mmCIF file of C-alpha atoms in Angstrom:
data_model
loop_
_atom_site.group_PDB
_atom_site.id
_atom_site.type_symbol
_atom_site.label_atom_id
_atom_site.label_comp_id
_atom_site.label_asym_id
_atom_site.label_seq_id
_atom_site.Cartn_x
_atom_site.Cartn_y
_atom_site.Cartn_z
ATOM 1 C CA ASP N 197 88.521 82.293 72.858
ATOM 2 C CA ALA N 198 86.971 79.426 75.053
ATOM 3 C CA GLY N 199 89.783 80.211 78.058
ATOM 4 C CA VAL N 200 92.481 76.630 79.678
ATOM 5 C CA ILE N 201 91.148 73.714 79.032
ATOM 6 C CA GLN N 202 91.709 70.865 81.151
ATOM 7 C CA SER N 203 91.369 66.944 80.827
ATOM 8 C CA PRO N 204 90.107 65.173 82.189
ATOM 9 C CA ARG N 205 88.071 67.429 84.996
ATOM 10 C CA HIS N 206 87.524 64.310 87.035
ATOM 11 C CA GLU N 207 90.032 60.805 88.080
ATOM 12 C CA VAL N 208 90.210 57.615 90.059
ATOM 13 C CA THR N 209 92.739 55.718 89.440
ATOM 14 C CA GLU N 210 94.399 52.421 92.311
ATOM 15 C CA MET N 211 98.336 52.700 93.523
ATOM 16 C CA GLY N 212 100.240 51.940 90.559
ATOM 17 C CA GLN N 213 98.583 53.001 88.258
ATOM 18 C CA GLU N 214 99.821 55.626 85.228
ATOM 19 C CA VAL N 215 97.858 58.866 85.384
ATOM 20 C CA THR N 216 98.385 61.997 82.350
ATOM 21 C CA LEU N 217 96.508 65.182 83.042
ATOM 22 C CA ARG N 218 95.974 66.874 80.070
ATOM 23 C CA CYS N 219 96.060 70.776 79.576
ATOM 24 C CA LYS N 220 95.469 72.732 76.535
ATOM 25 C CA PRO N 221 96.564 76.510 77.362
ATOM 26 C CA ILE N 222 94.852 80.166 76.053
ATOM 27 C CA SER N 223 95.968 80.375 72.490
ATOM 28 C CA GLY N 224 98.898 83.197 72.091
ATOM 29 C CA HIS N 225 100.254 82.716 75.468
ATOM 30 C CA ASP N 226 103.495 82.217 75.854
ATOM 31 C CA TYR N 227 103.948 80.780 79.344
ATOM 32 C CA LEU N 228 102.595 77.603 80.631
ATOM 33 C CA PHE N 229 102.303 76.565 84.664
ATOM 34 C CA TRP N 230 101.280 73.378 86.187
ATOM 35 C CA TYR N 231 99.514 73.592 90.011
ATOM 36 C CA ARG N 232 98.786 71.271 93.095
ATOM 37 C CA GLN N 233 96.209 72.148 95.707
ATOM 38 C CA THR N 234 95.834 69.998 98.749
ATOM 39 C CA MET N 235 94.281 70.480 101.700
ATOM 40 C CA MET N 236 97.710 69.886 103.275
ATOM 41 C CA ARG N 237 99.947 71.673 101.921
ATOM 42 C CA GLY N 238 96.944 74.447 99.587
ATOM 43 C CA LEU N 239 98.260 75.566 95.808
ATOM 44 C CA GLU N 240 101.652 75.443 95.443
ATOM 45 C CA LEU N 241 103.487 75.484 91.916
ATOM 46 C CA LEU N 242 105.410 72.067 90.795
ATOM 47 C CA ILE N 243 106.499 73.698 87.414
ATOM 48 C CA TYR N 244 105.902 75.668 84.817
ATOM 49 C CA PHE N 245 106.941 76.529 80.482
ATOM 50 C CA ASN N 246 107.772 79.605 78.141
ATOM 51 C CA ASN N 247 107.665 79.019 75.393
ATOM 52 C CA ASN N 248 107.106 75.333 75.406
ATOM 53 C CA VAL N 249 110.487 74.885 77.419
ATOM 54 C CA PRO N 250 110.089 74.009 81.064
ATOM 55 C CA ILE N 251 111.802 76.554 83.116
ATOM 56 C CA ASP N 252 111.693 75.777 87.005
ATOM 57 C CA ASP N 253 111.223 72.718 87.774
ATOM 58 C CA SER N 254 111.691 72.560 91.872
ATOM 59 C CA GLY N 255 107.714 72.194 92.607
ATOM 60 C CA MET N 256 107.750 68.553 91.000
ATOM 61 C CA PRO N 257 108.329 66.455 94.259
ATOM 62 C CA GLU N 258 108.985 63.277 92.576
ATOM 63 C CA ASP N 259 110.598 61.628 90.148
ATOM 64 C CA ARG N 260 107.095 60.623 89.781
ATOM 65 C CA PHE N 261 106.807 63.832 88.234
ATOM 66 C CA SER N 262 106.825 64.514 84.528
ATOM 67 C CA ALA N 263 105.181 67.388 82.902
ATOM 68 C CA LYS N 264 105.416 67.643 79.029
ATOM 69 C CA MET N 265 104.981 70.254 76.364
ATOM 70 C CA PRO N 266 105.588 69.024 72.549
ATOM 71 C CA ASN N 267 103.315 72.582 71.164
ATOM 72 C CA ALA N 268 102.129 75.203 71.960
ATOM 73 C CA SER N 269 98.124 73.961 72.547
ATOM 74 C CA PHE N 270 99.117 70.924 74.331
ATOM 75 C CA SER N 271 100.481 70.203 77.869
ATOM 76 C CA THR N 272 100.713 67.073 80.042
ATOM 77 C CA LEU N 273 101.671 66.056 83.874
ATOM 78 C CA LYS N 274 102.476 61.998 84.080
ATOM 79 C CA ILE N 275 102.605 60.615 87.851
ATOM 80 C CA GLN N 276 104.207 57.470 86.842
ATOM 81 C CA PRO N 277 103.201 55.221 89.689
ATOM 82 C CA SER N 278 100.820 57.716 91.255
ATOM 83 C CA GLU N 279 100.217 56.649 95.097
ATOM 84 C CA PRO N 280 97.610 57.621 97.074
ATOM 85 C CA ARG N 281 99.775 60.645 98.114
ATOM 86 C CA ASP N 282 99.740 61.481 95.078
ATOM 87 C CA SER N 283 95.240 62.856 95.876
ATOM 88 C CA ALA N 284 94.421 66.538 94.498
ATOM 89 C CA VAL N 285 93.193 68.912 92.565
ATOM 90 C CA TYR N 286 95.590 69.776 89.606
ATOM 91 C CA PHE N 287 95.193 73.179 87.528
ATOM 92 C CA CYS N 288 96.932 74.003 84.491
ATOM 93 C CA ALA N 289 97.560 78.211 83.996
ATOM 94 C CA SER N 290 98.794 80.415 81.359
ATOM 95 C CA SER N 291 99.763 83.929 80.996
ATOM 96 C CA LEU N 292 100.693 86.042 77.853
ATOM 97 C CA ILE N 293 103.714 86.917 78.512
ATOM 98 C CA GLY N 294 105.748 86.254 82.054
ATOM 99 C CA LEU N 295 106.065 90.245 84.076
ATOM 100 C CA GLN N 296 105.270 90.144 86.945
ATOM 101 C CA GLN N 297 102.370 92.391 86.542
ATOM 102 C CA GLU N 298 100.779 89.253 84.310
ATOM 103 C CA THR N 299 97.561 88.063 84.861
ATOM 104 C CA GLN N 300 97.415 84.298 84.815
ATOM 105 C CA TYR N 301 94.152 81.943 83.706
ATOM 106 C CA PHE N 302 93.548 79.461 85.291
ATOM 107 C CA GLY N 303 92.149 76.320 84.060
ATOM 108 C CA PRO N 304 89.593 74.415 85.749
ATOM 109 C CA GLY N 305 91.202 71.708 87.750
ATOM 110 C CA THR N 306 91.590 68.040 87.472
ATOM 111 C CA ARG N 307 90.122 66.329 90.567
ATOM 112 C CA LEU N 308 92.534 63.294 91.556
ATOM 113 C CA LEU N 309 92.169 60.704 93.165
ATOM 114 C CA VAL N 310 94.761 57.188 93.462
ATOM 115 C CA LEU N 311 92.830 54.815 95.533
ATOM 116 C CA ASP A 180 110.540 85.398 98.691
ATOM 117 C CA ALA A 181 107.766 88.176 100.110
ATOM 118 C CA LYS A 182 105.153 86.898 102.426
ATOM 119 C CA THR A 183 101.708 87.557 103.198
ATOM 120 C CA THR A 184 99.492 87.590 105.996
ATOM 121 C CA GLN A 185 95.618 87.669 105.312
ATOM 122 C CA PRO A 186 93.124 86.908 108.472
ATOM 123 C CA ASN A 187 92.102 83.192 107.695
ATOM 124 C CA SER A 188 87.847 84.483 107.876
ATOM 125 C CA MET A 189 85.690 86.674 107.369
ATOM 126 C CA GLU A 190 81.939 86.910 107.279
ATOM 127 C CA SER A 191 79.609 90.063 105.131
ATOM 128 C CA ASN A 192 76.463 90.810 104.873
ATOM 129 C CA GLU A 193 75.041 90.581 101.247
ATOM 130 C CA GLU A 194 75.110 93.707 100.138
ATOM 131 C CA GLU A 195 77.302 95.442 102.413
ATOM 132 C CA PRO A 196 81.092 96.380 101.278
ATOM 133 C CA VAL A 197 83.675 93.816 102.620
ATOM 134 C CA HIS A 198 87.441 95.123 103.662
ATOM 135 C CA LEU A 199 89.799 91.749 102.952
ATOM 136 C CA PRO A 200 92.955 92.864 104.383
ATOM 137 C CA CYS A 201 96.564 91.524 104.115
ATOM 138 C CA ASN A 202 99.675 92.510 105.685
ATOM 139 C CA HIS A 203 102.314 92.273 103.303
ATOM 140 C CA SER A 204 105.896 93.942 106.070
ATOM 141 C CA THR A 205 108.741 92.574 104.190
ATOM 142 C CA ILE A 206 107.742 93.867 100.188
ATOM 143 C CA SER A 207 110.190 95.233 98.059
ATOM 144 C CA GLY A 208 109.678 98.173 95.731
ATOM 145 C CA THR A 209 109.438 96.220 92.843
ATOM 146 C CA ASP A 210 106.437 94.023 93.749
ATOM 147 C CA TYR A 211 102.940 93.718 92.700
ATOM 148 C CA ILE A 212 100.300 93.288 94.735
ATOM 149 C CA HIS A 213 97.808 90.651 92.755
ATOM 150 C CA TRP A 214 95.003 89.270 94.353
ATOM 151 C CA TYR A 215 92.820 86.710 92.831
ATOM 152 C CA ARG A 216 90.605 84.476 94.064
ATOM 153 C CA GLN A 217 89.022 81.293 94.300
ATOM 154 C CA LEU A 218 85.269 80.288 94.046
ATOM 155 C CA PRO A 219 84.131 76.792 95.121
ATOM 156 C CA SER A 220 84.881 73.849 93.197
ATOM 157 C CA GLN A 221 86.703 76.061 90.360
ATOM 158 C CA GLY A 222 90.145 77.399 89.456
ATOM 159 C CA PRO A 223 91.578 81.091 90.612
ATOM 160 C CA GLU A 224 90.767 83.649 88.538
ATOM 161 C CA TYR A 225 92.455 87.443 88.858
ATOM 162 C CA VAL A 226 90.860 90.514 90.723
ATOM 163 C CA ILE A 227 93.105 93.054 90.771
ATOM 164 C CA HIS A 228 96.375 93.905 90.521
ATOM 165 C CA GLY A 229 98.829 97.458 91.923
ATOM 166 C CA LEU A 230 102.136 98.108 92.782
ATOM 167 C CA THR A 231 102.139 101.648 94.916
ATOM 168 C CA SER A 232 98.030 103.016 93.466
ATOM 169 C CA ASN A 233 95.240 102.239 94.411
ATOM 170 C CA VAL A 234 93.370 100.766 91.547
ATOM 171 C CA ASN A 235 89.942 99.934 90.935
ATOM 172 C CA ASN A 236 88.387 97.335 87.815
ATOM 173 C CA ARG A 237 85.225 96.247 87.425
ATOM 174 C CA MET A 238 85.000 93.493 90.326
ATOM 175 C CA ALA A 239 87.248 95.925 93.471
ATOM 176 C CA SER A 240 88.768 98.124 94.359
ATOM 177 C CA LEU A 241 92.571 97.778 96.025
ATOM 178 C CA ALA A 242 93.355 100.525 98.318
ATOM 179 C CA ILE A 243 97.461 100.086 98.675
ATOM 180 C CA ALA A 244 99.107 101.590 101.449
ATOM 181 C CA GLU A 245 101.846 104.740 101.563
ATOM 182 C CA ASP A 246 104.456 102.461 102.794
ATOM 183 C CA ARG A 247 103.661 99.673 100.924
ATOM 184 C CA LYS A 248 103.406 97.388 103.770
ATOM 185 C CA SER A 249 99.882 96.644 104.348
ATOM 186 C CA SER A 250 96.806 96.630 101.482
ATOM 187 C CA THR A 251 93.595 95.906 101.064
ATOM 188 C CA LEU A 252 91.012 93.841 98.972
ATOM 189 C CA ILE A 253 86.744 96.375 98.511
ATOM 190 C CA LEU A 254 83.963 94.804 97.414
ATOM 191 C CA HIS A 255 81.845 97.147 97.080
ATOM 192 C CA ARG A 256 78.719 95.333 97.204
ATOM 193 C CA ALA A 257 78.808 91.561 98.223
ATOM 194 C CA THR A 258 76.593 88.903 96.724
ATOM 195 C CA LEU A 259 76.381 84.981 97.488
ATOM 196 C CA ARG A 260 78.662 84.895 94.075
ATOM 197 C CA ASP A 261 81.246 87.023 96.042
ATOM 198 C CA ALA A 262 82.239 83.961 98.816
ATOM 199 C CA ALA A 263 85.707 82.081 97.682
ATOM 200 C CA VAL A 264 88.391 82.484 99.466
ATOM 201 C CA TYR A 265 90.679 85.150 98.621
ATOM 202 C CA TYR A 266 94.393 85.201 97.904
ATOM 203 C CA CYS A 267 96.829 88.453 98.626
ATOM 204 C CA ILE A 268 99.973 87.021 96.887
ATOM 205 C CA LEU A 269 103.108 89.207 95.724
ATOM 206 C CA ARG A 270 105.074 88.675 92.561
ATOM 207 C CA ASP A 271 109.109 90.545 92.259
ATOM 208 C CA ARG A 272 110.889 90.726 89.375
ATOM 209 C CA GLY A 273 113.120 87.858 89.876
ATOM 210 C CA THR A 274 110.307 85.427 90.219
ATOM 211 C CA GLY A 275 107.196 87.065 88.770
ATOM 212 C CA ASN A 276 105.857 83.667 86.692
ATOM 213 C CA GLN A 277 105.949 82.593 90.099
ATOM 214 C CA PHE A 278 102.354 82.442 92.526
ATOM 215 C CA TYR A 279 103.304 81.495 96.015
ATOM 216 C CA PHE A 280 99.676 80.668 97.309
ATOM 217 C CA GLY A 281 99.206 81.998 101.136
ATOM 218 C CA THR A 282 96.606 79.993 102.748
ATOM 219 C CA GLY A 283 94.097 83.133 101.784
ATOM 220 C CA THR A 284 91.291 84.677 102.941
ATOM 221 C CA SER A 285 87.487 82.803 103.404
ATOM 222 C CA LEU A 286 84.750 85.358 103.086
ATOM 223 C CA THR A 287 81.466 83.605 103.366
ATOM 224 C CA VAL A 288 78.264 85.575 102.681
ATOM 225 C CA ILE A 289 75.381 86.508 104.358
ATOM 226 C CA PRO A 290 71.942 86.235 102.721
#
């Protein structure tokens, strides 16, 4: 398997623009997670899905952020409108099932810079 | 959520063993102890996990204290490729789907 795939790897945009980050989880994994990493706050869980259904979005910063999972092989994280403080590395991860001993597999991340 | 405490940074000489400590004094009986590491410019990757007994795999060993209030990740022979931030994470039954990453330990390997 190719692992978790994220695109784009780098994104530079201007404040106010819409940004869409994409993720393809490992085939057969039922759980998908979106994380954000900044120097100030470290790695934070934003939202996670089980079988394409959002389970917990309490980490989503505000209404400008939205995430969807239209099918088992694709998810998007959208920021509209983007702001400079959204600059961060966004990681997608997936796991087979949701048990506490389960391993999460992370993608390479999307490095977002909002000017 | 149970918290973990790790040193901010550690150094090791290449080809020597490294012991990375983690304190988790509020751990509950059902919490699994996970270790992940993050190499520069990459996503976190799984290293090892355990519940009560010590664990070994091809990457590392995990030594868990008898009272489970602390654990130690052991890299038997550090290489330059092991330079990374190492995160100790607790996962409980209630929030098993959520990882709470702390600040981790930044490991520097000296050639």
